[in-house]
Amino acid sequence: MRLTFLGTGAAWSLPEIGCSCLICIGMRRKNETRSRTALYLEAKERVLIDCGPDVARQWWANSLGGVDTVLITHEHGDHYLGLDELVALRRSSEPEEWCPISTFATEATWAVIERQFAYLLEKTLEKRLAVPGRRLTGLRTRIRPFKTFHGSVAKGSVGYVFEDAGKRLVYTSDLLDVEGQEDLVRQPHVLVIQTHWINEPQVNRPSLLSLQRALPMIRSWEPQEGVYLVHISDADRVAGDPANKSLKKVVPADPLKDPQTGVPYPIPTCQDEWQKIAERIFQDNRIKVPVQVAYDGLTVEI
Ligand SMILES: [Zn+2]
Ligand SMILES: [Zn+2]
Protein backbone atom coordinates (compact mmCIF):
# COMPACT_ATOMS: atom_id res chain seq x y z
CA MET A 1 0.00 0.00 0.00
CA ARG A 2 1.10 3.54 -0.68
CA LEU A 3 -0.16 6.20 1.71
CA THR A 4 -0.05 9.94 1.08
CA PHE A 5 -0.80 12.43 3.82
CA LEU A 6 -2.79 15.04 1.90
CA GLY A 7 -3.30 17.10 5.04
CA THR A 8 -2.13 16.81 8.65
CA GLY A 9 -3.79 19.78 10.40
CA ALA A 10 -6.76 20.16 12.71
CA ALA A 11 -10.22 21.59 11.99
CA TRP A 12 -8.79 24.91 10.77
CA SER A 13 -5.74 24.88 8.52
CA LEU A 14 -2.48 26.08 10.07
CA PRO A 15 -1.28 28.76 10.31
CA GLU A 16 -4.77 29.94 11.28
CA ILE A 17 -6.33 33.14 9.97
CA GLY A 18 -6.36 35.94 12.52
CA CYS A 19 -3.84 34.18 14.74
CA SER A 20 -0.49 35.52 15.86
CA CYS A 21 0.45 32.90 18.41
CA LEU A 22 4.09 31.78 18.41
CA ILE A 23 3.16 28.54 16.59
CA CYS A 24 1.40 30.35 13.72
CA ILE A 25 4.15 33.02 13.55
CA GLY A 26 6.82 30.29 13.47
CA MET A 27 5.01 28.39 10.71
CA ARG A 28 4.54 31.52 8.58
CA ARG A 29 8.23 32.32 8.97
CA LYS A 30 9.20 28.84 7.79
CA ASN A 31 6.52 28.73 5.10
CA GLU A 32 4.95 25.64 6.68
CA THR A 33 1.27 24.80 6.38
CA ARG A 34 -1.00 22.03 7.59
CA SER A 35 -4.23 21.62 5.66
CA ARG A 36 -7.19 19.66 7.06
CA THR A 37 -6.25 16.03 7.79
CA ALA A 38 -7.02 13.70 4.86
CA LEU A 39 -5.29 10.61 3.48
CA TYR A 40 -4.97 9.02 0.04
CA LEU A 41 -4.32 5.29 -0.02
CA GLU A 42 -3.32 3.36 -3.12
CA ALA A 43 -4.09 -0.31 -2.60
CA LYS A 44 -6.36 -2.45 -4.82
CA GLU A 45 -8.48 0.70 -5.04
CA ARG A 46 -7.51 4.36 -4.84
CA VAL A 47 -9.11 5.49 -1.59
CA LEU A 48 -9.65 9.05 -0.41
CA ILE A 49 -10.04 9.05 3.38
CA ASP A 50 -11.93 12.16 4.46
CA CYS A 51 -12.67 15.04 2.16
CA GLY A 52 -12.34 18.39 3.91
CA PRO A 53 -12.53 21.93 2.54
CA ASP A 54 -8.90 21.77 1.29
CA VAL A 55 -9.44 18.83 -1.07
CA ALA A 56 -9.00 20.72 -4.36
CA ARG A 57 -5.69 22.22 -3.25
CA GLN A 58 -4.56 18.87 -1.84
CA TRP A 59 -5.51 17.13 -5.09
CA TRP A 60 -3.25 19.35 -7.19
CA ALA A 61 -0.42 19.57 -4.66
CA ASN A 62 -0.13 15.77 -4.74
CA SER A 63 -0.94 15.23 -8.45
CA LEU A 64 -3.68 12.70 -7.62
CA GLY A 65 -4.68 10.58 -10.58
CA GLY A 66 -8.23 9.71 -9.55
CA VAL A 67 -10.31 8.14 -6.84
CA ASP A 68 -12.31 4.89 -6.75
CA THR A 69 -13.89 5.22 -3.33
CA VAL A 70 -14.23 7.79 -0.56
CA LEU A 71 -14.40 7.00 3.16
CA ILE A 72 -15.71 9.62 5.58
CA THR A 73 -14.76 9.12 9.22
CA HIS A 74 -17.34 11.44 10.80
CA GLU A 75 -19.73 14.32 10.44
CA HIS A 76 -17.45 17.28 11.26
CA GLY A 77 -16.90 19.89 8.56
CA ASP A 78 -13.13 19.42 8.37
CA HIS A 79 -13.77 15.81 7.30
CA TYR A 80 -16.59 16.10 4.73
CA LEU A 81 -17.18 19.67 3.50
CA GLY A 82 -15.04 19.10 0.39
CA LEU A 83 -17.41 16.46 -1.03
CA ASP A 84 -18.98 19.16 -3.20
CA GLU A 85 -15.60 19.60 -4.95
CA LEU A 86 -15.85 16.04 -6.32
CA VAL A 87 -18.56 17.22 -8.73
CA ALA A 88 -15.62 18.51 -10.79
CA LEU A 89 -14.55 14.91 -11.49
CA ARG A 90 -17.94 14.13 -13.03
CA ARG A 91 -17.95 17.37 -15.02
CA SER A 92 -14.63 16.52 -16.66
CA SER A 93 -15.51 12.94 -17.62
CA GLU A 94 -17.41 11.74 -20.69
CA PRO A 95 -21.07 11.04 -19.89
CA GLU A 96 -21.00 7.30 -20.66
CA GLU A 97 -17.79 6.79 -18.65
CA TRP A 98 -18.97 8.33 -15.42
CA CYS A 99 -20.32 6.34 -12.51
CA PRO A 100 -20.92 7.90 -9.08
CA ILE A 101 -18.09 7.44 -6.57
CA SER A 102 -18.88 4.87 -3.88
CA THR A 103 -18.75 6.85 -0.65
CA PHE A 104 -18.84 5.18 2.75
CA ALA A 105 -19.90 6.64 6.09
CA THR A 106 -21.94 5.41 9.04
CA GLU A 107 -25.69 6.03 9.21
CA ALA A 108 -25.31 8.84 11.77
CA THR A 109 -22.65 10.55 9.65
CA TRP A 110 -24.75 10.25 6.48
CA ALA A 111 -27.68 11.88 8.29
CA VAL A 112 -25.58 15.05 8.66
CA ILE A 113 -23.92 14.89 5.22
CA GLU A 114 -27.28 14.45 3.49
CA ARG A 115 -28.72 17.57 5.13
CA GLN A 116 -26.03 19.54 3.34
CA PHE A 117 -25.27 17.59 0.18
CA ALA A 118 -28.40 15.56 -0.71
CA TYR A 119 -28.06 16.80 -4.31
CA LEU A 120 -24.68 15.06 -4.66
CA LEU A 121 -26.34 11.65 -4.26
CA GLU A 122 -28.12 11.91 -7.58
CA LYS A 123 -25.09 11.83 -9.83
CA THR A 124 -21.81 12.38 -8.03
CA LEU A 125 -21.73 10.11 -4.98
CA GLU A 126 -23.12 6.64 -4.40
CA LYS A 127 -24.26 6.40 -0.78
CA ARG A 128 -22.76 3.32 0.93
CA LEU A 129 -23.03 2.36 4.58
CA ALA A 130 -20.05 1.75 6.83
CA VAL A 131 -21.04 -0.63 9.65
CA PRO A 132 -18.49 -0.91 12.47
CA GLY A 133 -16.83 -4.34 12.50
CA ARG A 134 -18.11 -5.32 9.04
CA ARG A 135 -15.95 -5.35 5.93
CA LEU A 136 -16.91 -2.69 3.37
CA THR A 137 -18.60 -4.43 0.45
CA GLY A 138 -17.82 -4.11 -3.24
CA LEU A 139 -14.12 -3.35 -2.74
CA ARG A 140 -11.13 -5.63 -3.36
CA THR A 141 -9.06 -3.94 -0.63
CA ARG A 142 -10.12 -5.33 2.78
CA ILE A 143 -11.39 -2.35 4.77
CA ARG A 144 -13.22 -2.50 8.10
CA PRO A 145 -14.56 0.44 10.11
CA PHE A 146 -14.26 0.43 13.90
CA LYS A 147 -16.34 2.52 16.30
CA THR A 148 -14.62 5.45 17.97
CA PHE A 149 -15.82 7.82 20.69
CA HIS A 150 -15.53 11.45 19.54
CA GLY A 151 -18.15 13.05 21.76
CA SER A 152 -21.89 13.54 21.52
CA VAL A 153 -21.59 15.86 18.52
CA ALA A 154 -20.02 13.16 16.31
CA LYS A 155 -22.07 10.06 17.02
CA GLY A 156 -21.19 8.45 13.70
CA SER A 157 -17.43 8.53 14.24
CA VAL A 158 -15.35 5.58 13.02
CA GLY A 159 -11.75 4.75 12.20
CA TYR A 160 -10.76 2.30 9.45
CA VAL A 161 -8.49 -0.76 9.24
CA PHE A 162 -6.97 -1.46 5.80
CA GLU A 163 -5.43 -4.79 4.82
CA ASP A 164 -3.65 -5.45 1.57
CA ALA A 165 -0.69 -7.55 0.43
CA GLY A 166 -0.06 -8.88 3.95
CA LYS A 167 0.09 -5.46 5.61
CA ARG A 168 -2.33 -3.79 7.98
CA LEU A 169 -2.87 -0.07 8.48
CA VAL A 170 -5.05 1.48 11.19
CA TYR A 171 -6.32 5.04 10.91
CA THR A 172 -8.13 6.40 13.96
CA SER A 173 -9.27 9.84 12.74
CA ASP A 174 -10.64 12.11 15.52
CA LEU A 175 -11.31 10.29 18.77
CA LEU A 176 -11.03 10.22 22.50
CA ASP A 177 -11.24 6.45 22.71
CA VAL A 178 -12.00 3.27 20.78
CA GLU A 179 -15.37 1.87 21.75
CA GLY A 180 -15.09 -1.84 22.46
CA GLN A 181 -13.38 -2.82 19.19
CA GLU A 182 -9.76 -2.84 20.41
CA ASP A 183 -9.27 -6.24 18.76
CA LEU A 184 -9.52 -4.54 15.35
CA VAL A 185 -6.74 -2.05 16.09
CA ARG A 186 -4.23 -4.37 17.79
CA GLN A 187 -0.79 -4.98 16.28
CA PRO A 188 -1.11 -3.16 12.96
CA HIS A 189 2.00 -2.73 10.84
CA VAL A 190 1.32 1.00 10.72
CA LEU A 191 -0.81 3.19 12.97
CA VAL A 192 -1.96 6.68 11.97
CA ILE A 193 -3.27 8.34 15.12
CA GLN A 194 -4.70 11.71 16.02
CA THR A 195 -2.60 13.92 18.30
CA HIS A 196 -4.37 17.26 18.50
CA TRP A 197 -2.28 18.52 21.43
CA ILE A 198 0.96 17.41 23.06
CA ASN A 199 -0.56 17.64 26.56
CA GLU A 200 -3.96 16.49 27.74
CA PRO A 201 -5.93 19.65 28.60
CA GLN A 202 -7.73 20.22 31.90
CA VAL A 203 -11.01 20.26 29.96
CA ASN A 204 -11.16 18.08 26.85
CA ARG A 205 -14.47 19.37 25.52
CA PRO A 206 -13.97 18.70 21.82
CA SER A 207 -13.25 15.02 22.65
CA LEU A 208 -9.91 14.82 20.84
CA LEU A 209 -6.76 12.84 21.53
CA SER A 210 -3.60 14.39 22.95
CA LEU A 211 -0.21 12.75 22.45
CA GLN A 212 -0.13 12.32 26.24
CA ARG A 213 -3.38 10.35 26.19
CA ALA A 214 -2.34 8.45 23.06
CA LEU A 215 0.82 6.98 24.64
CA PRO A 216 -0.85 4.16 26.64
CA MET A 217 -3.09 3.38 23.63
CA ILE A 218 -0.05 3.11 21.35
CA ARG A 219 1.69 0.91 23.91
CA SER A 220 -1.25 -1.47 24.21
CA TRP A 221 -2.04 -1.60 20.46
CA GLU A 222 1.60 -2.47 19.66
CA PRO A 223 2.08 -1.08 16.15
CA GLN A 224 4.93 -3.02 14.51
CA GLU A 225 6.61 -0.78 11.96
CA GLY A 226 5.64 2.83 12.49
CA VAL A 227 3.35 5.40 14.09
CA TYR A 228 2.32 8.56 12.24
CA LEU A 229 0.85 11.54 14.07
CA VAL A 230 -1.83 13.70 12.38
CA HIS A 231 -4.56 16.33 13.07
CA ILE A 232 -2.07 18.66 14.72
CA SER A 233 -3.31 21.96 16.14
CA ASP A 234 -1.81 25.14 17.55
CA ALA A 235 -3.82 24.88 20.78
CA ASP A 236 -1.02 23.93 23.21
CA ARG A 237 0.43 26.84 25.21
CA VAL A 238 3.98 27.81 24.25
CA ALA A 239 5.86 29.24 27.26
CA GLY A 240 5.85 33.05 27.25
CA ASP A 241 3.39 33.43 24.36
CA PRO A 242 1.07 36.46 24.88
CA ALA A 243 -1.51 34.57 22.76
CA ASN A 244 -1.83 31.97 25.54
CA LYS A 245 -4.79 34.07 26.75
CA SER A 246 -6.79 33.29 23.62
CA LEU A 247 -9.75 30.92 23.75
CA LYS A 248 -8.14 28.03 21.90
CA LYS A 249 -5.02 27.79 24.06
CA VAL A 250 -5.77 25.09 26.61
CA VAL A 251 -4.40 24.70 30.12
CA PRO A 252 -2.73 21.30 30.50
CA ALA A 253 -3.99 19.05 33.29
CA ASP A 254 -0.58 17.57 34.14
CA PRO A 255 1.85 18.12 31.26
CA LEU A 256 4.23 15.45 30.01
CA LYS A 257 7.62 15.93 31.65
CA ASP A 258 11.16 14.94 30.83
CA PRO A 259 11.88 12.14 33.33
CA GLN A 260 15.50 13.31 33.82
CA THR A 261 14.76 16.93 34.68
CA GLY A 262 11.08 16.85 35.70
CA VAL A 263 10.55 19.86 33.41
CA PRO A 264 7.60 19.79 30.95
CA TYR A 265 8.65 19.18 27.35
CA PRO A 266 8.79 22.35 25.24
CA ILE A 267 5.81 22.82 22.92
CA PRO A 268 6.87 22.49 19.26
CA THR A 269 6.29 25.46 16.94
CA CYS A 270 7.29 23.83 13.64
CA GLN A 271 7.63 20.41 11.96
CA ASP A 272 11.27 20.00 12.88
CA GLU A 273 10.60 20.63 16.58
CA TRP A 274 7.52 18.38 16.52
CA GLN A 275 9.58 15.50 15.14
CA LYS A 276 12.37 15.93 17.71
CA ILE A 277 10.00 16.24 20.67
CA ALA A 278 7.82 13.29 19.55
CA GLU A 279 10.96 11.10 19.25
CA ARG A 280 12.12 12.17 22.73
CA ILE A 281 8.72 11.47 24.26
CA PHE A 282 8.54 8.01 22.65
CA GLN A 283 12.06 7.20 23.82
CA ASP A 284 11.47 8.48 27.37
CA ASN A 285 8.27 6.40 27.54
CA ARG A 286 10.08 3.31 26.21
CA ILE A 287 7.93 3.02 23.10
CA LYS A 288 10.32 1.48 20.60
CA VAL A 289 8.36 1.73 17.35
CA PRO A 290 9.56 4.64 15.15
CA VAL A 291 7.37 7.75 15.28
CA GLN A 292 6.96 10.17 12.40
CA VAL A 293 5.09 13.43 12.74
CA ALA A 294 3.31 13.46 9.38
CA TYR A 295 3.45 16.57 7.20
CA ASP A 296 1.41 17.57 4.18
CA GLY A 297 2.59 15.69 1.11
CA LEU A 298 4.46 12.92 2.94
CA THR A 299 4.17 9.59 1.07
CA VAL A 300 5.05 6.24 2.61
CA GLU A 301 5.08 2.64 1.35
CA ILE A 302 3.49 0.17 3.73
ZN1 LIG B 1 -11.20 16.84 12.80
ZN1 LIG C 1 -13.97 15.83 14.56
PDB file of N, CA and C and ligand atoms in Angstrom, residues 11 73-79 150 153-154 157 173-175 194 206-208 231, ligand 2:
ATOM      1  N   ALA A  11      -8.986  21.151  12.649  1.00  0.00           N
ATOM      2  CA  ALA A  11     -10.222  21.592  11.992  1.00  0.00           C
ATOM      3  C   ALA A  11     -10.054  22.880  11.182  1.00  0.00           C
ATOM      4  N   THR A  73     -14.866   9.647   7.857  1.00  0.00           N
ATOM      5  CA  THR A  73     -14.764   9.120   9.219  1.00  0.00           C
ATOM      6  C   THR A  73     -15.877   9.642  10.130  1.00  0.00           C
ATOM      7  N   HIS A  74     -16.287  10.915   9.943  1.00  0.00           N
ATOM      8  CA  HIS A  74     -17.341  11.436  10.804  1.00  0.00           C
ATOM      9  C   HIS A  74     -17.863  12.761  10.281  1.00  0.00           C
ATOM     10  N   GLU A  75     -18.910  13.228  10.959  1.00  0.00           N
ATOM     11  CA  GLU A  75     -19.731  14.317  10.444  1.00  0.00           C
ATOM     12  C   GLU A  75     -19.260  15.709  10.870  1.00  0.00           C
ATOM     13  N   HIS A  76     -17.957  15.930  10.991  1.00  0.00           N
ATOM     14  CA  HIS A  76     -17.450  17.277  11.257  1.00  0.00           C
ATOM     15  C   HIS A  76     -16.945  17.893   9.955  1.00  0.00           C
ATOM     16  N   GLY A  77     -17.167  19.208   9.818  1.00  0.00           N
ATOM     17  CA  GLY A  77     -16.896  19.893   8.562  1.00  0.00           C
ATOM     18  C   GLY A  77     -15.508  19.662   7.998  1.00  0.00           C
ATOM     19  N   ASP A  78     -14.499  19.594   8.876  1.00  0.00           N
ATOM     20  CA  ASP A  78     -13.129  19.417   8.371  1.00  0.00           C
ATOM     21  C   ASP A  78     -12.924  18.048   7.736  1.00  0.00           C
ATOM     22  N   HIS A  79     -13.918  17.163   7.849  1.00  0.00           N
ATOM     23  CA  HIS A  79     -13.771  15.811   7.299  1.00  0.00           C
ATOM     24  C   HIS A  79     -14.698  15.533   6.115  1.00  0.00           C
ATOM     25  N   HIS A 150     -16.004  10.093  19.851  1.00  0.00           N
ATOM     26  CA  HIS A 150     -15.534  11.447  19.536  1.00  0.00           C
ATOM     27  C   HIS A 150     -16.587  12.454  20.013  1.00  0.00           C
ATOM     28  N   VAL A 153     -21.303  15.139  19.761  1.00  0.00           N
ATOM     29  CA  VAL A 153     -21.587  15.860  18.520  1.00  0.00           C
ATOM     30  C   VAL A 153     -21.030  15.153  17.286  1.00  0.00           C
ATOM     31  N   ALA A 154     -20.488  13.950  17.470  1.00  0.00           N
ATOM     32  CA  ALA A 154     -20.022  13.161  16.310  1.00  0.00           C
ATOM     33  C   ALA A 154     -20.343  11.698  16.581  1.00  0.00           C
ATOM     34  N   SER A 157     -18.881   8.574  14.443  1.00  0.00           N
ATOM     35  CA  SER A 157     -17.434   8.530  14.237  1.00  0.00           C
ATOM     36  C   SER A 157     -16.857   7.117  14.181  1.00  0.00           C
ATOM     37  N   SER A 173      -8.598   8.537  12.845  1.00  0.00           N
ATOM     38  CA  SER A 173      -9.275   9.836  12.735  1.00  0.00           C
ATOM     39  C   SER A 173      -9.474  10.452  14.118  1.00  0.00           C
ATOM     40  N   ASP A 174     -10.442  11.390  14.255  1.00  0.00           N
ATOM     41  CA  ASP A 174     -10.643  12.111  15.522  1.00  0.00           C
ATOM     42  C   ASP A 174     -11.265  11.163  16.547  1.00  0.00           C
ATOM     43  N   LEU A 175     -10.740  11.172  17.752  1.00  0.00           N
ATOM     44  CA  LEU A 175     -11.315  10.288  18.774  1.00  0.00           C
ATOM     45  C   LEU A 175     -10.804  10.675  20.158  1.00  0.00           C
ATOM     46  N   GLN A 194      -4.513  10.284  15.786  1.00  0.00           N
ATOM     47  CA  GLN A 194      -4.705  11.709  16.025  1.00  0.00           C
ATOM     48  C   GLN A 194      -3.924  12.172  17.256  1.00  0.00           C
ATOM     49  N   PRO A 206     -13.715  19.187  23.182  1.00  0.00           N
ATOM     50  CA  PRO A 206     -13.971  18.700  21.816  1.00  0.00           C
ATOM     51  C   PRO A 206     -13.759  17.201  21.653  1.00  0.00           C
ATOM     52  N   SER A 207     -13.424  16.479  22.728  1.00  0.00           N
ATOM     53  CA  SER A 207     -13.245  15.019  22.654  1.00  0.00           C
ATOM     54  C   SER A 207     -12.221  14.623  21.595  1.00  0.00           C
ATOM     55  N   LEU A 208     -11.005  15.130  21.756  1.00  0.00           N
ATOM     56  CA  LEU A 208      -9.913  14.816  20.841  1.00  0.00           C
ATOM     57  C   LEU A 208      -8.762  14.185  21.624  1.00  0.00           C
ATOM     58  N   HIS A 231      -3.519  15.459  12.490  1.00  0.00           N
ATOM     59  CA  HIS A 231      -4.563  16.327  13.070  1.00  0.00           C
ATOM     60  C   HIS A 231      -3.959  17.228  14.151  1.00  0.00           C
TER      61      HIS A 231
HETATM   62 ZN    ZN B   2     -13.967  15.826  14.562  1.00  0.00          ZN
END
